[in-house]
CSV table of C-alpha atoms and ligand atoms in Angstrom, one decimal:
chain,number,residue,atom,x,y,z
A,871,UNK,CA,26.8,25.9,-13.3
A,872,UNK,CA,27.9,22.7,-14.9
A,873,UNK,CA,30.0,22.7,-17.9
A,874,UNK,CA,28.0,23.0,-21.2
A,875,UNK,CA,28.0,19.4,-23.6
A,876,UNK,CA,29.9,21.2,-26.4
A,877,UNK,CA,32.6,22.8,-23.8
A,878,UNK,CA,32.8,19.5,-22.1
A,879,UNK,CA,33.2,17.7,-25.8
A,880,UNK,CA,36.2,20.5,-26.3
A,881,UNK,CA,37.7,19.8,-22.9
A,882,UNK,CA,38.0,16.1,-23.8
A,883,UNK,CA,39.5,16.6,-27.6
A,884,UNK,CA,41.9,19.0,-25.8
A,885,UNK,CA,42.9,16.4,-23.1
A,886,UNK,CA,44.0,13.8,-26.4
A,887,UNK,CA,45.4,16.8,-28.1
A,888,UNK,CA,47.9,17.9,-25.1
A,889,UNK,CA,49.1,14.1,-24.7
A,890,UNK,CA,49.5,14.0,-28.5
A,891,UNK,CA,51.5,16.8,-28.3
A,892,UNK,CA,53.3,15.4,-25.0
A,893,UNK,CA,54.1,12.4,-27.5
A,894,UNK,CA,55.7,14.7,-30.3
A,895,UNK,CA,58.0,15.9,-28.2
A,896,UNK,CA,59.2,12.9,-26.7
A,897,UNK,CA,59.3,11.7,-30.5
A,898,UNK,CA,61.8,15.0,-31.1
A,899,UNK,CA,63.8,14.3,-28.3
A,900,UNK,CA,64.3,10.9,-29.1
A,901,UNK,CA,65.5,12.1,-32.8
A,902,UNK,CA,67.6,14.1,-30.9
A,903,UNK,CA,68.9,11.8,-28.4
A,904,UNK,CA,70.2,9.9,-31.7
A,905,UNK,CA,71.4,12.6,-33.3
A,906,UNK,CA,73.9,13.4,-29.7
A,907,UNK,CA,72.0,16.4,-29.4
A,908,UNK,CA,71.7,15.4,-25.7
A,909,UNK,CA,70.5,19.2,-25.1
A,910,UNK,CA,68.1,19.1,-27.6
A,911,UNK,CA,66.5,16.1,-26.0
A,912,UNK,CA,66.9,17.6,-22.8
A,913,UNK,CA,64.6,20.4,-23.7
A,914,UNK,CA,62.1,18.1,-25.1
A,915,UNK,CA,61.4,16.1,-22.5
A,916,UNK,CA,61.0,18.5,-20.5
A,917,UNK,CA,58.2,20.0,-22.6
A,918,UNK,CA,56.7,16.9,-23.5
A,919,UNK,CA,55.9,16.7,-19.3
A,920,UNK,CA,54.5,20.2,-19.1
A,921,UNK,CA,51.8,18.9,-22.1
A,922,UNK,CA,51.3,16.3,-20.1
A,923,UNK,CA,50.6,18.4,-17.1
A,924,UNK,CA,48.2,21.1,-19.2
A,925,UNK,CA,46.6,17.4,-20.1
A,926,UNK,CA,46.2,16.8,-16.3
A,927,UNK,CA,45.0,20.4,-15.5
A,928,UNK,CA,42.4,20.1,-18.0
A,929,UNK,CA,40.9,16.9,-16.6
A,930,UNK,CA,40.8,18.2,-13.1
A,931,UNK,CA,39.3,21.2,-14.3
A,932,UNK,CA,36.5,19.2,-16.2
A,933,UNK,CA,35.8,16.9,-13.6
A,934,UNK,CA,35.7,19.9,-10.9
A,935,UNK,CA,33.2,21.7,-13.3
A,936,UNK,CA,30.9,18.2,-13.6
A,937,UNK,CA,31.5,17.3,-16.9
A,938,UNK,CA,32.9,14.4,-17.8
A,939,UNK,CA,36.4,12.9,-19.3
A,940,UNK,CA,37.3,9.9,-21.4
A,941,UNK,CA,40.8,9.2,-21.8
A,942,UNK,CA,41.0,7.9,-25.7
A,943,UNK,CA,43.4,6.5,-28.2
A,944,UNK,CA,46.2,8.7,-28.7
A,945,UNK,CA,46.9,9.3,-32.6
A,946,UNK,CA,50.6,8.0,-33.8
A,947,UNK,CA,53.1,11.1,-33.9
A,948,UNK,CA,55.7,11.4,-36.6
A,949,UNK,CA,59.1,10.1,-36.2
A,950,UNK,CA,62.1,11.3,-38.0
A,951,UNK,CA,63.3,14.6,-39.0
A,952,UNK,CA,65.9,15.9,-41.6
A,953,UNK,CA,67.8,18.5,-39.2
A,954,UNK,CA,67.3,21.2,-35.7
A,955,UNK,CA,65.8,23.2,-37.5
A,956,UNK,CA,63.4,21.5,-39.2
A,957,UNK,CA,62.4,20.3,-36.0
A,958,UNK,CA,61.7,24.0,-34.6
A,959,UNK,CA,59.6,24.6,-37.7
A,960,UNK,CA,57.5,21.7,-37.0
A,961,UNK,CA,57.4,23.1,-33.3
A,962,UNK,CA,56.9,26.6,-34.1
A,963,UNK,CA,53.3,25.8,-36.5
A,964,UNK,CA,51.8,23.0,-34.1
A,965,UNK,CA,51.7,25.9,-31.1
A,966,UNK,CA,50.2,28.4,-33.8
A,967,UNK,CA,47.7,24.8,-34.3
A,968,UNK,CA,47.1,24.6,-30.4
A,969,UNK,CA,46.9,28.4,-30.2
A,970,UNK,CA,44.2,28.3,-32.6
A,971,UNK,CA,42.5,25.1,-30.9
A,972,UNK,CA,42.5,27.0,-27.8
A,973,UNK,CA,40.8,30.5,-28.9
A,974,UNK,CA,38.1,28.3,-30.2
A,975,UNK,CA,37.3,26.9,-26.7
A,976,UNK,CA,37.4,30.2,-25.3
A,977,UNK,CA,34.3,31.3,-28.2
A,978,UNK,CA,32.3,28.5,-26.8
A,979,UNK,CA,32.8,29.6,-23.1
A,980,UNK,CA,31.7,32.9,-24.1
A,981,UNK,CA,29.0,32.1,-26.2
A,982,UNK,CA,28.0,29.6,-22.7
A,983,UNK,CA,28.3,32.9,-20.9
A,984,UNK,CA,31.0,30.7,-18.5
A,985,UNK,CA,33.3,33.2,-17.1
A,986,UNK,CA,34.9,30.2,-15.0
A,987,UNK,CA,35.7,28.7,-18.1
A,988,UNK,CA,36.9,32.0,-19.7
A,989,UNK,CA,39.4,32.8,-17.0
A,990,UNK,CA,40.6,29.1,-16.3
A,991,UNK,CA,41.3,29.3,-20.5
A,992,UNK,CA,42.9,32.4,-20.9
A,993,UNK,CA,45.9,31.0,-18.5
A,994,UNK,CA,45.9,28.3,-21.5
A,995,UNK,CA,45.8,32.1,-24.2
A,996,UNK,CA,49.2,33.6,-21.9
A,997,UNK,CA,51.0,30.2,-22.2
A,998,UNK,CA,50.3,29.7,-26.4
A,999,UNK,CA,52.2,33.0,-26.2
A,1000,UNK,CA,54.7,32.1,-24.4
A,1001,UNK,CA,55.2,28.7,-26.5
A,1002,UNK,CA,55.2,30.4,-30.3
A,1003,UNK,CA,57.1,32.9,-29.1
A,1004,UNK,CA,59.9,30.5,-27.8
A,1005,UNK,CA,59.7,27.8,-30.8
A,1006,UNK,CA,60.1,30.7,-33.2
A,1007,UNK,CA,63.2,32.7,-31.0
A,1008,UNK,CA,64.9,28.8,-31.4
A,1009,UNK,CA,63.5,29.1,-35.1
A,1010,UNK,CA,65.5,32.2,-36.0
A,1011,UNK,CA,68.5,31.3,-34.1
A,1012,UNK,CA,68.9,28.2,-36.3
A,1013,UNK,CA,68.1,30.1,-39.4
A,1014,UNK,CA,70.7,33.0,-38.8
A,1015,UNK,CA,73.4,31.3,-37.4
A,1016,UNK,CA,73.5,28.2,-39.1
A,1017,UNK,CA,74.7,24.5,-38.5
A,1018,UNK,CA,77.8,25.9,-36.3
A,1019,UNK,CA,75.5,27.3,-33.6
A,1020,UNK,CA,73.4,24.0,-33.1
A,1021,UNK,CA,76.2,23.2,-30.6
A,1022,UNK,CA,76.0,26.5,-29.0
A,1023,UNK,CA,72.3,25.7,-28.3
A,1024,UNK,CA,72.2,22.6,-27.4
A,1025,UNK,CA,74.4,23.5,-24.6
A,1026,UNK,CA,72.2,26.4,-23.8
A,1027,UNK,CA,68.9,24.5,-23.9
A,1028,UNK,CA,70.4,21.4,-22.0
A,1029,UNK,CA,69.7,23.8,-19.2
A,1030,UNK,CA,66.6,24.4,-19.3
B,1116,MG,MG1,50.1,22.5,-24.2
């Protein structure tokens, strides 16, 4: 069974969307980087790889299935942030975005019927979890403990 046109179309949107989010994050660790939050930036990086990888996982994925990818123009990200936190916030409501993004391509795999596509997705569902859960945990740690604990984290998440 070869991927259906409109699951193929999503496949390809999603591919730009993960390296636009791999971009974001690069652009909030280099914020960081300039702010000395070397942790910060750290963690960043770090994440702005793994949306590279889910980027890679869906184009293997596609190609294995028969559809096909084009690798487009990558929208500018935003630059420039007023603090940590509002850095985490951002974070925190562009997973709930990609969460959202996500479910959507699961409806059209099982409107297709495509169970392959269903169960290579839902690995996609688990991680969303995973990703609002951890951008909002960062979220509420800023918010209750203030400026004076953005050292305490940075050291904690410059080991990720
Ligand atoms: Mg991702």
């Amino acid at each position: 069974m070869i991927l259906s046109k409109e699951l193929s179309e999503a496949f390809n949107a999603q591919v730009n969307a993960e390296m636009w989010s791999s971009n974001l994050y690069l652009s909030m660790a280099v914020y960081f980087q300039k702010e000395g939050l070397n942790g910060f930036a750290h963690w960043m990086k770090l994440q702005a790889n793994e949306e590279l990888e889910h980027a890679h996982k869906l184009i293997d994925y596609t190609l294995d299935r028969g559809g096909d990818i084009t690798i487009g123009q990558v929208n500018v990200v935003p630059t420039g942030w007023g603090s940590a936190l509002e850095v985490f916030e951002h974070v925190y409501k562009h997973e709930c975005h990609v969460s959202e993004e996500i479910d959507k391509m699961v409806n059209i795999a099982e409107a297709d019927k495509d169970h392959a596509s269903r169960d290579f997705l839902f690995a996609f569902v688990r991680e969303q979890v995973e990703e609002e859960s951890t951008a909002k945990n960062i979220v509420e740690q800023l918010k209750h403990y203030g400026e004076c604990h953005v050292g305490i984290l940075d050291h904690r998440l410059g080991k990720r």
